[in-house]
Short mmCIF file of C-alpha atoms in Angstrom, two decimals:
data_model
loop_
_atom_site.label_atom_id
_atom_site.label_comp_id
_atom_site.label_asym_id
_atom_site.label_seq_id
_atom_site.Cartn_x
_atom_site.Cartn_y
_atom_site.Cartn_z
CA MET A 630 77.65 -100.11 250.55
CA ASN A 631 76.65 -96.03 249.63
CA VAL A 632 77.75 -94.99 246.34
CA ARG A 633 77.49 -92.63 243.79
CA VAL A 634 76.41 -92.60 240.11
CA LEU A 635 79.27 -90.25 238.88
CA LEU A 636 78.08 -89.91 234.96
CA LEU A 637 77.56 -91.91 232.15
CA MET A 638 79.23 -93.17 229.59
CA GLY A 639 77.24 -95.06 226.63
CA ASP A 640 75.13 -97.16 228.69
CA GLN A 641 78.09 -97.91 231.46
CA ALA A 642 77.51 -95.92 234.17
CA GLU A 643 80.70 -95.06 236.65
CA VAL A 644 80.42 -95.44 239.65
CA VAL A 645 82.12 -94.94 242.20
CA ALA A 646 81.84 -95.07 247.01
CA ASP A 647 80.89 -91.97 248.31
CA ALA A 648 83.45 -91.45 250.61
CA ALA A 649 86.04 -89.23 250.43
CA ASP A 650 88.74 -91.20 250.12
CA ALA A 651 87.25 -92.97 247.15
CA GLY A 652 88.86 -95.52 244.48
CA GLU A 653 88.67 -95.07 240.91
CA PRO A 654 85.31 -94.93 239.50
CA ALA A 655 83.70 -98.35 237.81
CA ARG A 656 81.35 -99.44 235.17
CA TYR A 657 77.82 -100.88 235.67
CA PRO A 658 75.25 -101.07 232.75
CA ALA A 659 73.10 -98.17 232.82
CA ALA A 660 70.28 -100.03 232.43
CA GLU A 661 70.87 -102.04 235.38
CA ILE A 662 70.47 -99.78 238.19
CA ALA A 663 68.12 -97.56 236.22
CA GLU A 664 65.79 -100.79 236.42
CA ALA A 665 66.58 -101.87 239.63
CA VAL A 666 65.99 -98.09 240.83
CA GLY A 667 62.99 -97.25 239.28
CA LEU A 668 64.48 -94.39 237.07
CA PRO A 669 65.47 -93.79 233.01
CA ALA A 670 69.16 -94.18 232.72
CA ARG A 671 69.77 -90.31 232.07
CA GLU A 672 68.85 -89.47 235.16
CA LEU A 673 71.66 -91.80 237.42
CA PRO A 674 74.26 -89.23 236.87
CA GLY A 675 74.54 -87.33 240.42
CA THR A 676 72.39 -89.92 242.06
CA ARG A 677 73.52 -91.74 245.78
CA LEU A 678 73.00 -95.02 245.63
CA THR A 679 72.83 -98.74 247.98
CA ALA A 680 74.13 -101.37 246.29
CA ASP A 681 75.25 -105.11 247.75
CA VAL A 682 79.02 -106.22 247.06
CA GLY A 683 79.60 -109.15 246.39
CA ALA A 684 82.31 -111.83 245.00
CA GLY A 685 84.93 -109.80 243.27
CA ASP A 686 83.49 -106.63 244.57
CA ARG A 687 80.87 -106.62 241.94
CA LEU A 688 78.39 -104.72 243.57
CA SER A 689 74.42 -105.35 242.81
CA GLY A 690 71.63 -104.83 244.42
CA TRP A 691 70.93 -100.95 243.62
CA ARG A 692 68.66 -99.29 245.83
CA LEU A 693 68.58 -95.20 246.10
CA ARG A 694 69.42 -93.55 249.42
#
């Protein structure tokens, strides 16, 4: 799934589907995403990523697009 990091809220990243009809953002640990994509957490806002959708619609397997 294509996603976009909107902003950081403390140690959490707000992530939303990268689509015009995207729903509410979900929060994920910024450190987890940053480590997966090789960027400092402070550089995540605005980043477009690809993620795998797992059980309970939770995202993982973060990759830069």
